[in-house]
mmCIF file of C-alpha atoms in Angstrom:
data_model
loop_
_atom_site.group_PDB
_atom_site.id
_atom_site.type_symbol
_atom_site.label_atom_id
_atom_site.label_comp_id
_atom_site.label_asym_id
_atom_site.label_seq_id
_atom_site.Cartn_x
_atom_site.Cartn_y
_atom_site.Cartn_z
ATOM 1 C CA UNK A 221 20.089 32.897 -25.096
ATOM 2 C CA UNK A 222 16.752 34.734 -25.023
ATOM 3 C CA UNK A 223 17.007 37.696 -22.681
ATOM 4 C CA UNK A 224 15.061 40.854 -21.873
ATOM 5 C CA UNK A 225 16.748 44.030 -20.640
ATOM 6 C CA UNK A 226 15.106 47.131 -19.195
ATOM 7 C CA UNK A 227 16.653 50.552 -18.842
ATOM 8 C CA UNK A 228 16.670 52.505 -16.600
ATOM 9 C CA UNK A 229 16.369 50.415 -13.441
ATOM 10 C CA UNK A 230 14.771 53.344 -11.637
ATOM 11 C CA UNK A 231 13.258 56.643 -12.703
ATOM 12 C CA UNK A 232 11.967 59.593 -10.677
ATOM 13 C CA UNK A 233 9.928 62.332 -12.361
ATOM 14 C CA UNK A 234 7.705 65.240 -11.305
ATOM 15 C CA UNK A 235 3.964 64.916 -11.719
ATOM 16 C CA UNK A 236 2.669 65.840 -15.175
ATOM 17 C CA UNK A 237 5.795 64.850 -17.052
ATOM 18 C CA UNK A 238 5.683 62.571 -20.085
ATOM 19 C CA UNK A 239 8.103 59.664 -19.838
ATOM 20 C CA UNK A 240 9.441 56.673 -21.741
ATOM 21 C CA UNK A 241 10.492 53.287 -20.398
ATOM 22 C CA UNK A 242 12.721 51.102 -22.528
ATOM 23 C CA UNK A 243 12.853 47.354 -23.121
ATOM 24 C CA UNK A 244 15.220 45.441 -25.386
ATOM 25 C CA UNK A 245 15.263 41.759 -26.254
ATOM 26 C CA UNK A 246 17.569 39.319 -27.985
ATOM 27 C CA UNK A 247 16.198 37.196 -30.851
ATOM 28 C CA UNK A 248 13.611 39.023 -32.932
ATOM 29 C CA UNK A 249 11.451 35.905 -33.473
ATOM 30 C CA UNK A 250 8.973 36.914 -30.804
ATOM 31 C CA UNK A 251 5.340 35.867 -30.521
ATOM 32 C CA UNK A 252 4.281 38.834 -28.417
ATOM 33 C CA UNK A 253 5.535 41.369 -25.890
ATOM 34 C CA UNK A 254 3.713 42.530 -22.765
ATOM 35 C CA UNK A 255 4.101 45.373 -20.345
ATOM 36 C CA UNK A 256 3.082 44.692 -16.736
ATOM 37 C CA UNK A 257 2.722 46.859 -13.681
ATOM 38 C CA UNK A 258 3.692 45.584 -10.222
ATOM 39 C CA UNK A 259 2.753 47.375 -7.017
ATOM 40 C CA UNK A 260 4.555 46.535 -3.763
ATOM 41 C CA UNK A 261 3.217 43.351 -2.190
ATOM 42 C CA UNK A 262 0.920 42.676 -5.106
ATOM 43 C CA UNK A 263 0.916 40.540 -8.210
ATOM 44 C CA UNK A 264 1.385 41.656 -11.777
ATOM 45 C CA UNK A 265 -1.230 43.500 -13.780
ATOM 46 C CA UNK A 266 -1.057 43.320 -17.567
ATOM 47 C CA UNK A 267 -1.115 46.800 -19.118
ATOM 48 C CA UNK A 268 -0.587 46.253 -22.814
ATOM 49 C CA UNK A 269 0.132 43.295 -25.089
ATOM 50 C CA UNK A 270 1.610 43.757 -28.550
ATOM 51 C CA UNK A 271 1.523 40.844 -30.941
ATOM 52 C CA UNK A 272 4.484 40.360 -33.268
ATOM 53 C CA UNK A 273 2.485 41.632 -36.252
ATOM 54 C CA UNK A 274 1.608 44.896 -34.493
ATOM 55 C CA UNK A 275 3.625 48.088 -34.143
ATOM 56 C CA UNK A 276 1.882 49.635 -31.140
ATOM 57 C CA UNK A 277 -0.945 49.418 -28.637
ATOM 58 C CA UNK A 278 -2.642 52.202 -26.695
ATOM 59 C CA UNK A 279 -4.656 52.249 -23.514
ATOM 60 C CA UNK A 280 -5.587 55.596 -22.012
ATOM 61 C CA UNK A 281 -2.392 57.481 -21.197
ATOM 62 C CA UNK A 282 -0.222 54.488 -22.070
ATOM 63 C CA UNK A 283 1.258 53.712 -25.469
ATOM 64 C CA UNK A 284 3.547 50.774 -26.174
ATOM 65 C CA UNK A 285 5.523 50.417 -29.375
ATOM 66 C CA UNK A 286 7.353 47.443 -30.832
ATOM 67 C CA UNK A 287 10.260 47.344 -33.282
ATOM 68 C CA UNK A 288 11.087 43.678 -33.833
ATOM 69 C CA UNK A 289 13.961 44.291 -36.199
ATOM 70 C CA UNK A 290 15.870 46.316 -33.635
ATOM 71 C CA UNK A 291 14.705 44.226 -30.683
ATOM 72 C CA UNK A 292 13.157 47.135 -28.835
ATOM 73 C CA UNK A 293 9.923 48.223 -27.210
ATOM 74 C CA UNK A 294 9.017 51.439 -25.418
ATOM 75 C CA UNK A 295 6.258 52.255 -22.974
ATOM 76 C CA UNK A 296 5.203 55.884 -23.146
ATOM 77 C CA UNK A 297 3.274 57.324 -20.210
ATOM 78 C CA UNK A 298 1.644 60.697 -20.816
ATOM 79 C CA UNK A 299 0.959 63.268 -18.114
ATOM 80 C CA UNK A 300 2.299 61.082 -15.304
ATOM 81 C CA UNK A 301 0.480 60.987 -11.946
ATOM 82 C CA UNK A 302 1.612 59.888 -8.455
ATOM 83 C CA UNK A 303 -0.663 56.860 -8.847
ATOM 84 C CA UNK A 304 1.542 55.693 -11.714
ATOM 85 C CA UNK A 305 4.325 54.990 -9.220
ATOM 86 C CA UNK A 306 5.097 51.276 -9.472
ATOM 87 C CA UNK A 307 7.542 48.855 -11.072
ATOM 88 C CA UNK A 308 6.990 48.304 -14.782
ATOM 89 C CA UNK A 309 8.020 44.961 -16.230
ATOM 90 C CA UNK A 310 8.507 43.995 -19.861
ATOM 91 C CA UNK A 311 7.987 40.339 -20.811
ATOM 92 C CA UNK A 312 8.453 38.469 -24.075
ATOM 93 C CA UNK A 313 7.004 35.242 -25.452
ATOM 94 C CA UNK A 314 9.145 33.766 -28.207
ATOM 95 C CA UNK A 315 8.028 31.680 -31.144
ATOM 96 C CA UNK A 316 8.384 27.919 -31.033
ATOM 97 C CA UNK A 317 8.423 27.467 -27.304
ATOM 98 C CA UNK A 318 5.913 27.064 -24.520
ATOM 99 C CA UNK A 319 3.804 30.001 -23.428
ATOM 100 C CA UNK A 320 6.629 30.958 -21.060
ATOM 101 C CA UNK A 321 7.134 34.656 -20.432
ATOM 102 C CA UNK A 322 10.707 35.892 -20.063
ATOM 103 C CA UNK A 323 10.794 39.052 -17.965
ATOM 104 C CA UNK A 324 13.178 41.953 -17.677
ATOM 105 C CA UNK A 325 14.240 43.175 -14.252
ATOM 106 C CA UNK A 326 11.822 46.070 -14.387
ATOM 107 C CA UNK A 327 11.948 49.847 -14.061
ATOM 108 C CA UNK A 328 10.889 51.312 -10.727
ATOM 109 C CA UNK A 329 8.997 54.534 -11.425
ATOM 110 C CA UNK A 330 8.370 57.221 -8.843
ATOM 111 C CA UNK A 331 6.144 60.154 -9.756
ATOM 112 C CA UNK A 332 6.538 62.989 -7.267
ATOM 113 C CA UNK A 333 3.586 65.299 -6.497
ATOM 114 C CA UNK B 85 -14.783 36.956 -11.738
ATOM 115 C CA UNK B 86 -12.507 35.778 -8.926
ATOM 116 C CA UNK B 87 -8.799 36.132 -9.561
ATOM 117 C CA UNK B 88 -5.913 33.762 -8.897
ATOM 118 C CA UNK B 89 -5.738 32.943 -5.191
ATOM 119 C CA UNK B 90 -2.554 32.096 -3.328
ATOM 120 C CA UNK B 91 -1.769 31.178 0.249
ATOM 121 C CA UNK B 92 -0.086 31.869 2.493
ATOM 122 C CA UNK B 93 0.801 35.467 1.665
ATOM 123 C CA UNK B 94 3.912 35.428 3.835
ATOM 124 C CA UNK B 95 6.098 32.658 5.224
ATOM 125 C CA UNK B 96 9.264 32.736 7.296
ATOM 126 C CA UNK B 97 11.236 29.546 7.821
ATOM 127 C CA UNK B 98 14.737 28.488 8.730
ATOM 128 C CA UNK B 99 17.085 26.921 6.218
ATOM 129 C CA UNK B 100 16.710 23.183 5.748
ATOM 130 C CA UNK B 101 13.038 23.344 6.701
ATOM 131 C CA UNK B 102 10.312 22.509 4.206
ATOM 132 C CA UNK B 103 7.524 24.766 2.974
ATOM 133 C CA UNK B 104 4.516 24.486 0.665
ATOM 134 C CA UNK B 105 2.568 27.081 -1.280
ATOM 135 C CA UNK B 106 -0.933 26.728 -2.651
ATOM 136 C CA UNK B 107 -2.535 28.225 -5.752
ATOM 137 C CA UNK B 108 -6.124 28.225 -6.958
ATOM 138 C CA UNK B 109 -6.329 29.436 -10.575
ATOM 139 C CA UNK B 110 -9.187 31.232 -12.266
ATOM 140 C CA UNK B 111 -12.037 28.829 -12.943
ATOM 141 C CA UNK B 112 -11.785 27.225 -16.365
ATOM 142 C CA UNK B 113 -8.120 28.058 -16.891
ATOM 143 C CA UNK B 114 -6.259 25.036 -18.225
ATOM 144 C CA UNK B 115 -2.736 26.413 -17.898
ATOM 145 C CA UNK B 116 -1.056 27.185 -14.590
ATOM 146 C CA UNK B 117 2.381 28.700 -14.014
ATOM 147 C CA UNK B 118 4.668 29.083 -10.996
ATOM 148 C CA UNK B 119 7.222 31.910 -11.138
ATOM 149 C CA UNK B 120 9.995 32.813 -8.708
ATOM 150 C CA UNK B 121 10.797 36.516 -8.282
ATOM 151 C CA UNK B 122 13.954 37.319 -6.352
ATOM 152 C CA UNK B 123 14.207 40.874 -5.010
ATOM 153 C CA UNK B 124 15.282 43.253 -7.778
ATOM 154 C CA UNK B 125 14.728 40.690 -10.526
ATOM 155 C CA UNK B 126 11.914 39.892 -12.921
ATOM 156 C CA UNK B 127 9.849 36.752 -12.384
ATOM 157 C CA UNK B 128 11.410 33.510 -13.639
ATOM 158 C CA UNK B 129 9.247 30.573 -14.714
ATOM 159 C CA UNK B 130 9.711 27.505 -12.535
ATOM 160 C CA UNK B 131 7.052 25.209 -13.940
ATOM 161 C CA UNK B 132 4.098 25.291 -16.330
ATOM 162 C CA UNK B 133 1.151 22.883 -16.235
ATOM 163 C CA UNK B 134 -1.375 22.242 -18.978
ATOM 164 C CA UNK B 135 -4.268 20.594 -17.128
ATOM 165 C CA UNK B 136 -2.512 17.836 -15.132
ATOM 166 C CA UNK B 137 0.568 17.576 -17.313
ATOM 167 C CA UNK B 138 3.882 19.404 -17.061
ATOM 168 C CA UNK B 139 4.725 21.494 -20.143
ATOM 169 C CA UNK B 140 7.951 23.114 -18.992
ATOM 170 C CA UNK B 141 9.954 22.520 -15.821
ATOM 171 C CA UNK B 142 13.386 23.212 -17.258
ATOM 172 C CA UNK B 143 14.200 25.867 -14.631
ATOM 173 C CA UNK B 144 12.818 24.010 -11.619
ATOM 174 C CA UNK B 145 15.581 22.903 -9.183
ATOM 175 C CA UNK B 146 14.284 19.368 -9.015
ATOM 176 C CA UNK B 147 16.589 18.289 -6.207
ATOM 177 C CA UNK B 148 14.616 20.467 -3.784
ATOM 178 C CA UNK B 149 11.526 21.814 -5.541
ATOM 179 C CA UNK B 150 8.451 19.828 -6.506
ATOM 180 C CA UNK B 151 5.042 20.809 -7.784
ATOM 181 C CA UNK B 152 1.798 19.108 -8.555
ATOM 182 C CA UNK B 153 -1.530 20.113 -9.953
ATOM 183 C CA UNK B 154 -4.462 18.364 -8.355
ATOM 184 C CA UNK B 155 -7.112 17.195 -10.828
ATOM 185 C CA UNK B 156 -6.084 19.945 -13.201
ATOM 186 C CA UNK B 157 -7.242 22.716 -10.853
ATOM 187 C CA UNK B 158 -5.355 23.667 -7.674
ATOM 188 C CA UNK B 159 -1.593 23.413 -7.468
ATOM 189 C CA UNK B 160 1.010 23.160 -4.729
ATOM 190 C CA UNK B 161 4.685 24.075 -4.909
ATOM 191 C CA UNK B 162 6.980 22.557 -2.300
ATOM 192 C CA UNK B 163 10.556 23.294 -1.282
ATOM 193 C CA UNK B 164 12.436 20.707 0.749
ATOM 194 C CA UNK B 165 14.934 21.520 2.158
ATOM 195 C CA UNK B 166 14.935 25.315 1.790
ATOM 196 C CA UNK B 167 18.113 27.306 1.240
ATOM 197 C CA UNK B 168 18.828 30.958 1.937
ATOM 198 C CA UNK B 169 18.775 31.712 -1.799
ATOM 199 C CA UNK B 170 15.176 30.499 -2.031
ATOM 200 C CA UNK B 171 14.042 33.747 -0.370
ATOM 201 C CA UNK B 172 11.767 35.283 -3.002
ATOM 202 C CA UNK B 173 8.185 35.960 -3.971
ATOM 203 C CA UNK B 174 6.495 32.950 -5.541
ATOM 204 C CA UNK B 175 3.875 33.973 -8.071
ATOM 205 C CA UNK B 176 1.177 31.775 -9.506
ATOM 206 C CA UNK B 177 -0.497 32.638 -12.797
ATOM 207 C CA UNK B 178 -3.154 31.019 -14.921
ATOM 208 C CA UNK B 179 -4.422 31.309 -18.475
ATOM 209 C CA UNK B 180 -7.112 29.789 -20.631
ATOM 210 C CA UNK B 181 -4.534 27.761 -22.531
ATOM 211 C CA UNK B 182 -6.253 28.046 -25.895
ATOM 212 C CA UNK B 183 -4.653 26.758 -29.052
ATOM 213 C CA UNK B 184 -2.230 29.312 -30.420
ATOM 214 C CA UNK B 185 -4.380 31.536 -32.607
ATOM 215 C CA UNK B 186 -3.937 34.522 -30.412
ATOM 216 C CA UNK B 187 -2.343 35.665 -27.188
ATOM 217 C CA UNK B 188 -3.074 33.604 -24.107
ATOM 218 C CA UNK B 189 -3.165 36.234 -21.382
ATOM 219 C CA UNK B 190 -1.712 35.206 -18.031
ATOM 220 C CA UNK B 191 -3.389 36.438 -14.861
ATOM 221 C CA UNK B 192 -1.238 36.636 -11.766
ATOM 222 C CA UNK B 193 -2.015 36.051 -8.119
ATOM 223 C CA UNK B 194 -0.691 38.299 -5.307
ATOM 224 C CA UNK B 195 2.230 35.970 -4.578
ATOM 225 C CA UNK B 196 3.709 34.366 -1.482
ATOM 226 C CA UNK B 197 6.703 36.106 0.046
ATOM 227 C CA UNK B 198 9.130 33.524 1.440
ATOM 228 C CA UNK B 199 11.947 34.464 3.796
ATOM 229 C CA UNK B 200 14.515 31.787 4.616
ATOM 230 C CA UNK B 201 16.655 32.563 7.681
#
């Protein structure tokens, strides 16, 4: 069964700290992996998308890495700010199927001023 | 560019009642998705349309849920009759639906929060 797991479920850090969110997935035959941000009462915003042939993607203070062989991805957030507080979701598209995204349960991040 | 629109934003009903949600995708997007997100969980795909046709409805509880996509544009998702466990946020997303030569980014609407009492 194709599943996505995120650890930890919640994380609280002081402002300015660098942090890492973890995502693991079964079945390494992925097409791509995405990291989304979800704010309360709002939809999902795509942050970074890593195709299966790529090792990492960067956008501003965010860096996402992908290790297909171990079934893992990390989202690194540098110099965290209170505005980064949100739930971060990892989602995987696998090869051979529809364009369906399979999501993890998310990590709720709180950055304290 | 206008995003994915959904209505209503909130809905409260009693169990066994029926409810319908509406989604207007981004103009020109051929693929439309409905996801269910239960509190504390990630979104789960209910149904995927490519233009008017259904691509994947394997996780749609067909005894109570139905969905249609009108003329390949707007879509409605209906629940009849609703159960307590249907309380969730229902998210609509759309994408260009290009042939697989690259990632087909999904854009999400704000969702409809359903509470079944």
